[in-house]
Every structure is written in structure tokens, then in C-alpha cells.
Tab-separated table of C-alpha atoms in Angstrom:
chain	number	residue	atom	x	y	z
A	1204	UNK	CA	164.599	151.797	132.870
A	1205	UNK	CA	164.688	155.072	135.273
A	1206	UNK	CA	161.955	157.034	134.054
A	1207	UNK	CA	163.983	160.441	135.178
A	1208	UNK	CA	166.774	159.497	132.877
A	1209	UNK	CA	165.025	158.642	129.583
A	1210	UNK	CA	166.174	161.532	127.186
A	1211	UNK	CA	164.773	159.844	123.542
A	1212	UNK	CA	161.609	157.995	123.111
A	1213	UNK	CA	159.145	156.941	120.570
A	1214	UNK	CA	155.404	157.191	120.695
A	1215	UNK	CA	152.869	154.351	119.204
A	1216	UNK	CA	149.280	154.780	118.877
A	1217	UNK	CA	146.304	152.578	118.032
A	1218	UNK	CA	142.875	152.684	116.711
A	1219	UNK	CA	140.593	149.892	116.091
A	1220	UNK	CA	137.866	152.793	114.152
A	1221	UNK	CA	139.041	155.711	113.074
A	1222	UNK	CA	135.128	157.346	114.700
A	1223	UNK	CA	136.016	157.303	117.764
A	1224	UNK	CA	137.071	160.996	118.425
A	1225	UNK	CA	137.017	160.004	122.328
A	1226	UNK	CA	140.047	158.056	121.085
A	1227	UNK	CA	141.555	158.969	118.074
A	1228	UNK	CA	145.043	158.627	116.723
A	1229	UNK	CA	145.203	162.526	116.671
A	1230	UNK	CA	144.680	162.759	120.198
A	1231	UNK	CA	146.665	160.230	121.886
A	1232	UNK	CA	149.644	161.513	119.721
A	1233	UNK	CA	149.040	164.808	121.274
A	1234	UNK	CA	148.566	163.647	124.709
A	1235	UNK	CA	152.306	161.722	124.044
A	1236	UNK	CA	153.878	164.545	122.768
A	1237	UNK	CA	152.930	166.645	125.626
A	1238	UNK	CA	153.762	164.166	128.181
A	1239	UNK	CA	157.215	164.061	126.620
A	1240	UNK	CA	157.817	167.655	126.185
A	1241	UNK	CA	156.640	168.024	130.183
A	1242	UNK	CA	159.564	165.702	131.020
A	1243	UNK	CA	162.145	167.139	128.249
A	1244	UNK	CA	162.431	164.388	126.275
A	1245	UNK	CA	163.268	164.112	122.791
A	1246	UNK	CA	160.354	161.987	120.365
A	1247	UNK	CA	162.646	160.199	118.206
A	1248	UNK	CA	159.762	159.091	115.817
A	1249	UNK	CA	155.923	158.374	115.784
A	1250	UNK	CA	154.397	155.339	115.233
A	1251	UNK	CA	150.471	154.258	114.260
A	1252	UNK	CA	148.231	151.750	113.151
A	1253	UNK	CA	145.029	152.964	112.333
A	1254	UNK	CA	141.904	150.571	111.986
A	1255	UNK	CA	143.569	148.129	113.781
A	1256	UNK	CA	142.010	146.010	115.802
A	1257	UNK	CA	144.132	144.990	119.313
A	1258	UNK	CA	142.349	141.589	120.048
A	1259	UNK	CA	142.288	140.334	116.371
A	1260	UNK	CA	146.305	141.150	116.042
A	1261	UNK	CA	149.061	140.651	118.046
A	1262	UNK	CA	151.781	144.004	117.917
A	1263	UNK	CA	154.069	142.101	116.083
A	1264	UNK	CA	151.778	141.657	113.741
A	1265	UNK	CA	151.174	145.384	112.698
A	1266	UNK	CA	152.769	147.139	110.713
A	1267	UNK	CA	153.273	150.301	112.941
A	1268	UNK	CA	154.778	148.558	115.841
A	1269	UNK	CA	156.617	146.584	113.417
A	1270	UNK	CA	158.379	149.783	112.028
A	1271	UNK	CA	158.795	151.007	116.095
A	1272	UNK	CA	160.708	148.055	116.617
A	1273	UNK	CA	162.864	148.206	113.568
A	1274	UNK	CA	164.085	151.978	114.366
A	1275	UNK	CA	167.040	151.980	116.900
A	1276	UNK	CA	167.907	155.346	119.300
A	1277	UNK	CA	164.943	155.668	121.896
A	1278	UNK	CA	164.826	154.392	125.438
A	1279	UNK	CA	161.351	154.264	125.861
A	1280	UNK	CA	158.074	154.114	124.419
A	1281	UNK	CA	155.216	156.292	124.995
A	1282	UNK	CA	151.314	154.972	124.839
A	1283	UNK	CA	148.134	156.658	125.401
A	1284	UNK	CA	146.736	153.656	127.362
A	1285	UNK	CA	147.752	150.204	128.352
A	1286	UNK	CA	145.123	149.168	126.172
A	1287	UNK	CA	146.222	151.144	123.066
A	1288	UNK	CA	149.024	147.894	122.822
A	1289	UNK	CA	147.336	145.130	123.609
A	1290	UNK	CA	143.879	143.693	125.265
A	1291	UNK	CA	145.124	140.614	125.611
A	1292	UNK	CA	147.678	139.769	128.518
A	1293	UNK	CA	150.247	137.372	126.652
A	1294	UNK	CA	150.150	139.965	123.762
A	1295	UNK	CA	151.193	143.448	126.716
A	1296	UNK	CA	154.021	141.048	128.556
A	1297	UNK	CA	155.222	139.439	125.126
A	1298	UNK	CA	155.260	143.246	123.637
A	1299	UNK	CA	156.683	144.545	126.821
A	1300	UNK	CA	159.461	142.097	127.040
A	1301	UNK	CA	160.783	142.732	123.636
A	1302	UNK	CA	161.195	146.064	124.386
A	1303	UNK	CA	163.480	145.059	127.836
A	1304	UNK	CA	165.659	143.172	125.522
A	1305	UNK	CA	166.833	146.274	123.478
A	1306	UNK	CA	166.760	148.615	126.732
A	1307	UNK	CA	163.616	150.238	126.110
A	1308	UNK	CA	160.703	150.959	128.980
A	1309	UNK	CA	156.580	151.525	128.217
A	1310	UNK	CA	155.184	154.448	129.836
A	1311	UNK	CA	151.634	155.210	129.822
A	1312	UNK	CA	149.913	158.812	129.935
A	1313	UNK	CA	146.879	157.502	131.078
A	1314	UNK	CA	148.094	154.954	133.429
A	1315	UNK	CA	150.345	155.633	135.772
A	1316	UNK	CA	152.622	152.507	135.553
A	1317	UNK	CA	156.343	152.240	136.218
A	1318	UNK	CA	157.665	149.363	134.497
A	1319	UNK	CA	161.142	149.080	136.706
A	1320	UNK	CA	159.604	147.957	139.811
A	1321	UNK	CA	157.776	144.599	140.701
A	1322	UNK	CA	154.699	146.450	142.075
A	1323	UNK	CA	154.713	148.724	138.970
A	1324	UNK	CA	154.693	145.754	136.507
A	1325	UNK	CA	152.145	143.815	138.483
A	1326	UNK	CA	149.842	147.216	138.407
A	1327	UNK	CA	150.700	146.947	134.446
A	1328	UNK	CA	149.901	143.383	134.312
A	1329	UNK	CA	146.393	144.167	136.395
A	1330	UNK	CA	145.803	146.690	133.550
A	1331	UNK	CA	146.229	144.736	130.504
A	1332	UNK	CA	143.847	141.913	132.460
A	1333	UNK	CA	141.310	144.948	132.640
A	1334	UNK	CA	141.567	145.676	128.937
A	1335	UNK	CA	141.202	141.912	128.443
A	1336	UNK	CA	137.934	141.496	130.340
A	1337	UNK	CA	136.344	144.570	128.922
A	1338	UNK	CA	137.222	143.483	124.993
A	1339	UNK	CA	135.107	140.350	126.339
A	1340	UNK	CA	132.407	142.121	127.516
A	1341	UNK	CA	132.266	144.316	124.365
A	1342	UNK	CA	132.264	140.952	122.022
A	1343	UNK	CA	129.268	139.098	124.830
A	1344	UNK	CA	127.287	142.726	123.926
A	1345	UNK	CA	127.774	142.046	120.307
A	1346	UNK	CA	126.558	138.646	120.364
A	1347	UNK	CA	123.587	139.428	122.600
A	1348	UNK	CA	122.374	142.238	120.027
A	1349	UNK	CA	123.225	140.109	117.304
A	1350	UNK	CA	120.785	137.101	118.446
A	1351	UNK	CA	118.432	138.990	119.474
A	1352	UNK	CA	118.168	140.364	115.760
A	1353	UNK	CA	118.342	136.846	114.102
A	1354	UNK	CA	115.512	135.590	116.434
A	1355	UNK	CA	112.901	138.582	115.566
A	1356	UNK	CA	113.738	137.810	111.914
A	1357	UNK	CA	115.792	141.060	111.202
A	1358	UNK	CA	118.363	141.417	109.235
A	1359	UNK	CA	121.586	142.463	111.517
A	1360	UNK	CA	123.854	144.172	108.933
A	1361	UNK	CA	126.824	143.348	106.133
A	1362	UNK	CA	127.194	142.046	103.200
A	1363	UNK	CA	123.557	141.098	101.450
A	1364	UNK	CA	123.475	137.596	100.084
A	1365	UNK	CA	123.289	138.347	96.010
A	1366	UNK	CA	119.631	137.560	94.550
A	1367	UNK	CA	118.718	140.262	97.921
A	1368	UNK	CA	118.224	143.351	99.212
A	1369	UNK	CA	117.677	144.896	102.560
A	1370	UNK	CA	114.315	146.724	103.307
A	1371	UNK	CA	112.442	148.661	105.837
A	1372	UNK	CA	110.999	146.171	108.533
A	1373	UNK	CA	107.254	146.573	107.808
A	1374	UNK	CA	106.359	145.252	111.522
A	1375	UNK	CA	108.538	147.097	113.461
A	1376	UNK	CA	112.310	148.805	114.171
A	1377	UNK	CA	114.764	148.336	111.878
A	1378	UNK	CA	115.826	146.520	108.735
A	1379	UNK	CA	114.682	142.930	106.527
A	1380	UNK	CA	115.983	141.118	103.956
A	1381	UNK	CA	113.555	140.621	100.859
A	1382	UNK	CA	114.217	139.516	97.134
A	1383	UNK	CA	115.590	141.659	94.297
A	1384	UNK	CA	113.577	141.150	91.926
A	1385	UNK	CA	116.542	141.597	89.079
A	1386	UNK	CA	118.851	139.533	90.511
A	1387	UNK	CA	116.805	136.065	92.549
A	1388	UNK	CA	115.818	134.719	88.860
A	1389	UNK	CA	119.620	134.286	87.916
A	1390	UNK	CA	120.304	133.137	91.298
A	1391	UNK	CA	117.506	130.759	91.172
A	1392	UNK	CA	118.803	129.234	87.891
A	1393	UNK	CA	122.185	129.198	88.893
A	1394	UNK	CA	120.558	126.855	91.766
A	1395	UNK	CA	118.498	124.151	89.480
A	1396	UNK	CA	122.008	124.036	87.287
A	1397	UNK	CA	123.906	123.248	90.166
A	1398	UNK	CA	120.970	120.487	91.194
A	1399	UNK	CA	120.883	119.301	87.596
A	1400	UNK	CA	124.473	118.233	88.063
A	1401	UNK	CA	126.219	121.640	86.238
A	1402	UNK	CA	130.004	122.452	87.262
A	1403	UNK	CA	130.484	125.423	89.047
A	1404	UNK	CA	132.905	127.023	86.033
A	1405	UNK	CA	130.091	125.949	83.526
A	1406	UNK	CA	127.262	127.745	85.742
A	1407	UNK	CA	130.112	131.013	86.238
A	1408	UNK	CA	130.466	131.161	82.608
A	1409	UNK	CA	126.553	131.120	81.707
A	1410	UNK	CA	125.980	133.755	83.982
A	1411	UNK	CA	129.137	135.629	82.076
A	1412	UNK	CA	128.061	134.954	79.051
A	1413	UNK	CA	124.638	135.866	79.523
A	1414	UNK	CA	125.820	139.062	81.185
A	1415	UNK	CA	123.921	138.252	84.750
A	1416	UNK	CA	124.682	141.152	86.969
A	1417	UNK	CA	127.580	140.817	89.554
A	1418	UNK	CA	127.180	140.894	93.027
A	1419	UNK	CA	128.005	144.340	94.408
A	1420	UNK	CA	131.386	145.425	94.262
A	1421	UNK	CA	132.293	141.916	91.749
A	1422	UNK	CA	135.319	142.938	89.703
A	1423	UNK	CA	134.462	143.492	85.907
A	1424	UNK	CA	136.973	142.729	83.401
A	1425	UNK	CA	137.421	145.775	80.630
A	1426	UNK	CA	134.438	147.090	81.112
A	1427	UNK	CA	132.432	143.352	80.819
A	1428	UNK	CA	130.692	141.086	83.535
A	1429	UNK	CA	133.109	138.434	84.506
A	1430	UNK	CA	132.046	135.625	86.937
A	1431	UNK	CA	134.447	133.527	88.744
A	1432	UNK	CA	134.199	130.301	90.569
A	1433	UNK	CA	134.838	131.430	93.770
A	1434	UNK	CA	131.748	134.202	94.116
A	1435	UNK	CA	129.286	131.324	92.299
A	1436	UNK	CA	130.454	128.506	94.950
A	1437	UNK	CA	129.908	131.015	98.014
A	1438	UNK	CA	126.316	131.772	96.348
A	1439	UNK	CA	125.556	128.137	96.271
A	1440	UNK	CA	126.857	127.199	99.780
A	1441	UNK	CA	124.684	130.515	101.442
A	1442	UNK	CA	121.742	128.578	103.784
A	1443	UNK	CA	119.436	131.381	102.595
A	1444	UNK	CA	118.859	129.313	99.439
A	1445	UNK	CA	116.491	127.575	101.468
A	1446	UNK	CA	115.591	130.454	104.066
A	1447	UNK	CA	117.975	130.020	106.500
A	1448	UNK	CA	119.824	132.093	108.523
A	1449	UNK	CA	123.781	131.500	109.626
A	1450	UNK	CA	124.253	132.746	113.223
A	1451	UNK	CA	126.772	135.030	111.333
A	1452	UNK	CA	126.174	136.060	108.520
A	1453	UNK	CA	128.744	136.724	105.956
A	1454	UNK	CA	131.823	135.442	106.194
A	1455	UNK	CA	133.191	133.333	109.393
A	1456	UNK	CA	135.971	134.781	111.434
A	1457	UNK	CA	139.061	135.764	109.631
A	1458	UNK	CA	137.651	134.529	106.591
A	1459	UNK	CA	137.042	131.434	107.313
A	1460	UNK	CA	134.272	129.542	105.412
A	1461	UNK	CA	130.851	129.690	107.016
A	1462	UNK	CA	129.409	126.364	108.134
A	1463	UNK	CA	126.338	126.455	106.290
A	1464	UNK	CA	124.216	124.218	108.088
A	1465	UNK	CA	125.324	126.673	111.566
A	1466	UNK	CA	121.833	128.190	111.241
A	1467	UNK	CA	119.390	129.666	113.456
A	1468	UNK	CA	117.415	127.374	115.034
A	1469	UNK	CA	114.092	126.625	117.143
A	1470	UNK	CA	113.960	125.182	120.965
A	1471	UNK	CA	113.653	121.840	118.947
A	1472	UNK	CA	116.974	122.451	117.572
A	1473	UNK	CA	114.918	122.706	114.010
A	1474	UNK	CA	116.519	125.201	111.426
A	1475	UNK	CA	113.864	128.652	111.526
A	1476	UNK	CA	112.974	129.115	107.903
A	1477	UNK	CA	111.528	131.834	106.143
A	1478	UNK	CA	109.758	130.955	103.517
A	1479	UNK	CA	109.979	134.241	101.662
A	1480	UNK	CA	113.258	134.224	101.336
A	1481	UNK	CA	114.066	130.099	99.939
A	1482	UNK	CA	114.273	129.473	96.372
A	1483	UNK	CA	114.886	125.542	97.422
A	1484	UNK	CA	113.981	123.282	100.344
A	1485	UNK	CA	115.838	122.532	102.656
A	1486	UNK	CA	116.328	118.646	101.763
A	1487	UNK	CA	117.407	120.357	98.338
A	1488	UNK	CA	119.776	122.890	100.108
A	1489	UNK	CA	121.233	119.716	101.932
A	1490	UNK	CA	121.996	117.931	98.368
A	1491	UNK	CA	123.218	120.712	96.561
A	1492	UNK	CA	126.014	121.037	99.658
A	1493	UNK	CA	126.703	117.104	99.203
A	1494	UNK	CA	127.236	117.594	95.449
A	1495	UNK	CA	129.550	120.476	95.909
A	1496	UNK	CA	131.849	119.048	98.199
A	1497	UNK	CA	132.253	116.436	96.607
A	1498	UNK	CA	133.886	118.580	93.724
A	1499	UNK	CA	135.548	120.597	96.209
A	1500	UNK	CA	138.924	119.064	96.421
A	1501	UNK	CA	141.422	119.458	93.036
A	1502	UNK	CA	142.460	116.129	93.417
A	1503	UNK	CA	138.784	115.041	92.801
A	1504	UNK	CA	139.581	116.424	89.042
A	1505	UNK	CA	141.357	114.303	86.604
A	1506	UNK	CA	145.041	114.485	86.491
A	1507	UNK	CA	145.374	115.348	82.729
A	1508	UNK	CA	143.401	118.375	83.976
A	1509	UNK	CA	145.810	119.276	86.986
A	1510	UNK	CA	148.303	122.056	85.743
A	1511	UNK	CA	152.287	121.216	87.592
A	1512	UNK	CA	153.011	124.458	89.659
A	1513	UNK	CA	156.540	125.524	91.301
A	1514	UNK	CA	157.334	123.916	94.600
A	1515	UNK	CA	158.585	127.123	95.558
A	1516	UNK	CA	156.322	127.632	98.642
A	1517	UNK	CA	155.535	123.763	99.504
A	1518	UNK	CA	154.519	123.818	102.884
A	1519	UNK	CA	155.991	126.981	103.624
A	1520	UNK	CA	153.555	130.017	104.216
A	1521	UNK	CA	150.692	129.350	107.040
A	1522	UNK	CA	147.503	130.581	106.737
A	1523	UNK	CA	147.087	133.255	109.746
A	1524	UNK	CA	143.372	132.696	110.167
A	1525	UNK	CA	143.465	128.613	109.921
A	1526	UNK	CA	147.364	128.120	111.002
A	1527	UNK	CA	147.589	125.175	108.337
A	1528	UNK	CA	149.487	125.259	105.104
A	1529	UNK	CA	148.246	126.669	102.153
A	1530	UNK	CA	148.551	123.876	99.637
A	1531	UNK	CA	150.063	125.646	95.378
A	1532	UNK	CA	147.194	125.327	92.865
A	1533	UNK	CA	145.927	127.607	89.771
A	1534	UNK	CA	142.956	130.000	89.507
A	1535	UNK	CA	142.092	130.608	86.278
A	1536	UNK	CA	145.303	128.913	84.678
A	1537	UNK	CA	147.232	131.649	87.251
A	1538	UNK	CA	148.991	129.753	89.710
A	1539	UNK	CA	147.748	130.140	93.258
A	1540	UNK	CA	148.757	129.321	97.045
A	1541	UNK	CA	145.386	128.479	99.009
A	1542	UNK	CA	144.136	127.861	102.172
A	1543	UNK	CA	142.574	124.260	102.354
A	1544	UNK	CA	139.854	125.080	105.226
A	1545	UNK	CA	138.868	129.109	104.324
A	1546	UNK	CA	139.474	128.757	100.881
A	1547	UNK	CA	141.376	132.125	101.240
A	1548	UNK	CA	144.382	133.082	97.934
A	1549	UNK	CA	147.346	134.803	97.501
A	1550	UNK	CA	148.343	134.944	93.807
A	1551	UNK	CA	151.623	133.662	93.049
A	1552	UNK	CA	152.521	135.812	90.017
A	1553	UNK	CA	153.165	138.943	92.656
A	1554	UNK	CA	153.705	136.995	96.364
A	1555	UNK	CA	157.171	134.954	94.734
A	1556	UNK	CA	158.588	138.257	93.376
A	1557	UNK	CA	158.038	140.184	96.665
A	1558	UNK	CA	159.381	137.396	98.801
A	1559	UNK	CA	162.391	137.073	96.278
A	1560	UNK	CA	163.210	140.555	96.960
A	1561	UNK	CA	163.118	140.641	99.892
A	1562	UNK	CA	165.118	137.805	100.497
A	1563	UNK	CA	168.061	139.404	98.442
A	1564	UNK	CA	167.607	142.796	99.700
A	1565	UNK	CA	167.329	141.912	103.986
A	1566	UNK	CA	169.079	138.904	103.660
A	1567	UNK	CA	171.789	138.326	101.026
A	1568	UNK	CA	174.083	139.263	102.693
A	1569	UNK	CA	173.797	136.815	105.279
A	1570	UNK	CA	176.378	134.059	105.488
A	1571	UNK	CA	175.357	130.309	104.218
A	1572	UNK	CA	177.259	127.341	103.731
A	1573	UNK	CA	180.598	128.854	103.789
A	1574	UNK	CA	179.114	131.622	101.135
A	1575	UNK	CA	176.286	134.153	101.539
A	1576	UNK	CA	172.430	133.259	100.573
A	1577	UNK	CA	172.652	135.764	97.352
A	1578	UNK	CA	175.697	133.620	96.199
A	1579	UNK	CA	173.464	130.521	97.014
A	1580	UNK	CA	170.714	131.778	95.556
A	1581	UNK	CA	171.756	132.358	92.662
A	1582	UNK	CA	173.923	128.802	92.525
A	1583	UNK	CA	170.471	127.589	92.845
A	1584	UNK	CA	169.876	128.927	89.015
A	1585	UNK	CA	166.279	127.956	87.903
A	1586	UNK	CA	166.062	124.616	90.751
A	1587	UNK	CA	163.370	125.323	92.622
A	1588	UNK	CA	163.433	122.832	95.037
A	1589	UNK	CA	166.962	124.290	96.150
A	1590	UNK	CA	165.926	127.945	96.083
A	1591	UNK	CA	163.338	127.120	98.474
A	1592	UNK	CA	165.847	125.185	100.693
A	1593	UNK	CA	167.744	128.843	100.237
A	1594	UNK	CA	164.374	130.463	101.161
A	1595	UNK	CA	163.998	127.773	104.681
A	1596	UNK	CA	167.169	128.599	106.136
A	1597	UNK	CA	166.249	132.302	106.610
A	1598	UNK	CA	162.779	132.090	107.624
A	1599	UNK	CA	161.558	131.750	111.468
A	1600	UNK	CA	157.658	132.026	109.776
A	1601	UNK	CA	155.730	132.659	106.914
A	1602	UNK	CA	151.924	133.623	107.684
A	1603	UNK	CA	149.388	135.139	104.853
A	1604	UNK	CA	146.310	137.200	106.207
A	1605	UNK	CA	142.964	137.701	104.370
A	1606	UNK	CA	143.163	140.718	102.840
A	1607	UNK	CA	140.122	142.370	100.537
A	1608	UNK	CA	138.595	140.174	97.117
A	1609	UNK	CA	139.465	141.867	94.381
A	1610	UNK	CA	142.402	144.104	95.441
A	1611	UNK	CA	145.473	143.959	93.725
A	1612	UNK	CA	148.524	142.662	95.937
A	1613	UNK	CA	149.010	144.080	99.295
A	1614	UNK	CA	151.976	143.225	101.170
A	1615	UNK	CA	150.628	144.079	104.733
A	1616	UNK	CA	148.977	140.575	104.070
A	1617	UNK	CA	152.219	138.975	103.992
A	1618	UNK	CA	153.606	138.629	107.923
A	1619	UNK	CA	157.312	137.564	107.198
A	1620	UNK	CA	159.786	136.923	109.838
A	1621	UNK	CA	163.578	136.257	109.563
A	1622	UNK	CA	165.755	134.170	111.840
A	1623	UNK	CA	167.481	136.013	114.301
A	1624	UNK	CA	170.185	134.686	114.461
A	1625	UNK	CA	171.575	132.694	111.399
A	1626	UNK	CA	172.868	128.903	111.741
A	1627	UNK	CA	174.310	126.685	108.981
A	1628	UNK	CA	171.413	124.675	106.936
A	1629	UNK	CA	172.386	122.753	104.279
A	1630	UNK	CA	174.445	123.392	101.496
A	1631	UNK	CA	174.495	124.923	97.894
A	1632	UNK	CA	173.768	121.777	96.321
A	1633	UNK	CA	170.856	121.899	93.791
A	1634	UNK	CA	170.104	118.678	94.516
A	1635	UNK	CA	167.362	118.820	97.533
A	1636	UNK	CA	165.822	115.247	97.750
A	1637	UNK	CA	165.705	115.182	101.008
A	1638	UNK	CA	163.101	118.424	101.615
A	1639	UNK	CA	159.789	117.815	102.628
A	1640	UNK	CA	156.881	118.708	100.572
């Protein structure tokens, strides 16, 4: 790309919190605008992802960049910073590459790079390295404030464990955790059920029935208190049961399921316990774990109990956070596709519709088997097994984010790709023995 002959462009920009006015979406828009008005260029279309985070998503991932790349008629794309793309290096060439193959250069206002020459990309390259070590250094800052918190005994911010509260620190700076005293006497019940040998759906539907308050910001059901099995297995699996602390708190990275014997502990490699804070011991805490998980799996429950779901999306979507297949299942007699290790859901009632329509809509016209996949599809009548053969020959991946508990579908969790290029798979057959589930 010649710099001096780039007449239409497009401008992306990226924020990973919307505070930061040094930074802000409104701002490096500007800054691109005026850059191409200096040169006379001609912005074609503008382009953001806002609350984005750079190192926890790759640009094809987002939606914004996704949209940049899907809109045809610029030859070049203007960024604030290198760093506004990418802070990883794979993620700036990958990004940078894709945008060679349609014709397209990245300029920078801030950084002076020139993407046509080998000194200019190395300079680039340099850059994104930069942007790499200092979202490093931000995350080692993190950390360090974070343990120094857990090891004076504070309490270092998110969600509060339910049966909790946070409080002033009466020895010092900052915040502690202490019991509510309206909600620790249904959370300690909840506990000695679970010891006792009670299910997890029997203890969620004593604590409906008997109208226990939810956790904050627990969905309620038409106007009434509605517990789940989810919210009472992550109350029974929290190490603070027995006054422990998890080096992080909450929930693991991208969802993941918190190890909860990961706790804070001494130079002895003994868990630190607070006292205050346990409703069990910690021998207790250790049994109630090895009775859960060995409930955990739903082939542990008998099979008159298991309820047949559509093979539809066997061993087809990934989890994003894990990168393992999320295995079909039911929540609440609701069929389900869920991730084995975080434990994270998608309902299937919404995610086969969207995926259906989009199939039909992007792709149906798309030639299969000597016929398109809309005339397949719909040879595949009510088969499921064959509609998801239909379904496998246009997909390069299927991944499914974590996206908020509670919310009502949102497709930005759903990161769909199609084939590029389209190659004969198959046929029309309904018959599909062969697949593997």
C-alpha cells in the first residue's frame, strides 16, 4: 500500500473501559478523522468496540472489527495506536495480514509506521511487542495488589459470596468481609442439608419454597423467589464455607470454575482461615466437595431420569474459554448445550433457531452435493443427524463465550465462522451413520 495514494479508508477504535477519557472511543475517532481529512481521504465507515478488552480477544473475535472486515471499498485502515488492535503480537501480524490479502494497509496516528516497507513493518512489529510487555506488566501490578490484599485479610473487590457482606475494615484502610445476618442462617442450612446427604434441586427448592432471599441480582420468576441448581452448587463449592479465601475470588478466568481448594495459604502451605467467616470446618468443607462431585456428572443419574435431546450440535460448538466441546443436556426440562469443565450454558430453545437462520440466510445459497445447502436442508426434513451433516459442511468453527447469568440470548456470545471457500461433503442422504458424535 502507498500511503500517498490511499483515497478511501475506514477507521476502528478500541476501548477496554469506557473511563478512560485519556483514551476514549470519542477521541481516537476524532484524532482518525482528522488525520484523514489532513491527507484528503475519504472515511468510508467507522468502526468500534467499546469495553473490549485487546488481550482477552483476538480482532476477529469482536464484533466491530468483524463488521470492518465484512464492508468492502477502503484501502486502508486508520487506528489511534498500534495497541488500540492488538497487545498481543500473533493477534497485530494475524490482523495485519488479513488486511494485505484484500489490499488494505494499517496506519497509525500515533505511531508513525509504514506498513509497505520491511523496516516499517519491523518498527510495527517492535510496537505491538511493546503493547505486549506493558499488558504484562499491568496484569503482574494487578496480582501484586491483589495478594497483598488477601494476605492482610481484606477483602479485594467483586462479587460477595451470598450469606455476606462487605464492611469497613475496623483495623485499618479499606474494606472486610463479615456475615449478613439475614442471609448466613439459610446459607448455613443449605450447608448441613447438603452434609446430611440432600440433592442440590431438593436444597434449591426448600430455599424456593421457603422464600430464602436470592443472591443479589438472582433472577425472580413473576414476581416470586426462584432458586436454581446452578447458584445453590456455586454456594456450596465457595471455600469461604469454612473461612477460606480463593486467590481469586469469584469466578476463574473466562468463567471457568474456581478450584476451591486454590486458597490462600501460610509459609507451611496450610490454608489461612478466618474463623469469623466459616460456618463448617474445613475437614467438613473437604466432604461436602467429595459428595458433590460425585453427583456432578449426568451420567451419575439414572437413565430413566436422563431426558433424549437433538443431536443437532454433537460435538460441534467449542467452548471459547475451555476449547472442549460442550456436551447437549437439559436445565430445568429446557434442553441445554454445556461446557463440561466451567459449567458455562447456552440454551438451546434460542442458539438452534439463530444458527438455523443464519445458515439459510449467509449460506443457502451455497452449492452442495450437486444442489445448494437450502435444497439440502430442507431434504434433510425433521433428520437431525443429516441437518447437522448440512450444518458441518459450512462451518470452519463454532465457539460460545460466557456471556452474563440471567440475560436473555445474546448473539455476540456466539463466534461463528463459515468456510471460505466451499468443497463437496457428503451428500443429501438422510441417512448419516457414519458422523461422529
Amino acid at each position: 500500500m502507498n500511503v500517498n495514494q490511499v483515497r478511501r479508508c475506514a477507521l476502528y477504535a478500541r476501548l477496554s473501559v469506557t473511563k478512560e477519557e485519556s483514551v476514549s472511543i470519542t477521541r481516537q475517532l476524532r484524532s482518525c478523522r482528522k488525520y484523514a481529512e489532513a491527507r484528503g481521504w475519504e472515511v468510508v465507515g467507522e468502526f468500534i468496540d467499546d469495553g473490549v478488552s485487546a488481550t482477552a480477544s483476538r480482532p476477529e473475535d469482536r464484533k466491530g472489527w468483524t463488521a470492518l472486515l465484512s464492508t468492502d471499498g477502503f484501502d486502508a485502515v486508520i487506528i489511534w495506536k498500534v495497541d488500540r488492535l492488538a497487545r498481543r503480537v500473533l493477534d497485530f501480524l494475524h490482523a495485519d495480514e488479513t488486511l494485505q490479502q484484500r489490499g488494505a494497509g494499517l496506519v497509525a496516528v500515533e505511531d508513525p509506521i509504514d506498513m509497505t516497507s520491511p523496516q516499517g513493518r519491523a518498527f510495527a512489529v517492535m510496537l505491538a511487542v511493546f503493547g505486549e510487555m506493558e499488558a504484562e506488566a499491568i496484569r503482574a501490578r494487578v496480582r501484586a495488589a491483589r495478594a497483598q490484599l488477601l494476605k492482610d485479610g481484606r477483602w479485594v473487590g467483586g462479587g460477595v459470596a451470598y450469606g455476606y457482606r462487605s464492611a469497613a475494615n475496623p483495623d485499618g484502610p479499606g474494606r472486610v468481609l463479615v456475615k449478613d445476618a439475614e442471609r448466613i442462617r439459610w446459607l448455613t442450612e443449605a450447608v448441613r442439608m447438603a452434609l446430611r446427604g440432600g440433592a442440590v434441586n431438593a436444597i434449591a427448592k426448600w430455599l424456593t419454597d421457603a422464600g430464602a432471599p436470592l443472591p443479589g441480582g438472582a433472577k425472580r420468576k413473576a414476581g416470586n423467589v426462584t432458586w436454581n441448581r446452578q447458584t445453590v452448587d456455586q454456594l456450596l463449592r465457595n471455600p469461604i464455607l469454612a473461612g477460606m479465601t480463593t486467590h481469586n475470588p469469584g469466578r476463574g478466568k473466562g468463567g471457568k470454575r474456581v478450584d476451591p481448594f486454590a486458597v490462600v495459604r501460610d509459609e507451611n502451605g496450610n490454608p489461612v482461615v478466618d474463623e469469623s467467616l466459616a460456618v463448617i470446618t474445613a475437614d467438613e468443607f473437604a466432604q461436602l466437595q467429595h459428595i458433590l462431585d460425585s453427583r456432578d456428572s449426568p451420567q451419575a443419574r439414572k437413565r430413566s431420569d436422563r431426558k433424549t435431546t437433538s443431536p443437532f450440535l454433537s460435538r460441534v460448538a467449542l467452548c471459547d474459554a475451555c476449547d472442549v466441546y460442550m456436551c447437549r443436556g437439559t436445565n430445568q426440562q429446557r434442553p441445554i448445550i454445556y461446557c463440561p469443565r466451567c459449567k458455562q450454558t447456552a440454551s438451546r430453545t434460542t442458539l438452534d433457531p439463530y444458527l438455523v437462520q443464519r445458515l439459510l440466510s449467509e449460506r443457502g445459497g451455497e452449492p452442495l452435493s450437486a444442489a445448494t445447502v437450502q435444497y439440502c436442508w430442507e431434504a434433510a426434513s425433521a433428520d437431525e443427524l443429516a441437518r447437522r451433516e448440512v450444518l458441518l459442511s459450512q462451518l470452519e468453527s463454532l465457539r460460545i463465550r460466557r456471556g452474563v447469568v440471567g440475560r436473555y440470548f445474546d448473539e455476540d456470545r456466539v463466534l461463528l465462522r463459515w468456510r471460505a471457500k466451499q468443497l463437496p461433503t457428503g451428500t443429501c442422504q438422510t441417512a448419516t451413520a457414519d458422523l461422529p458424535l
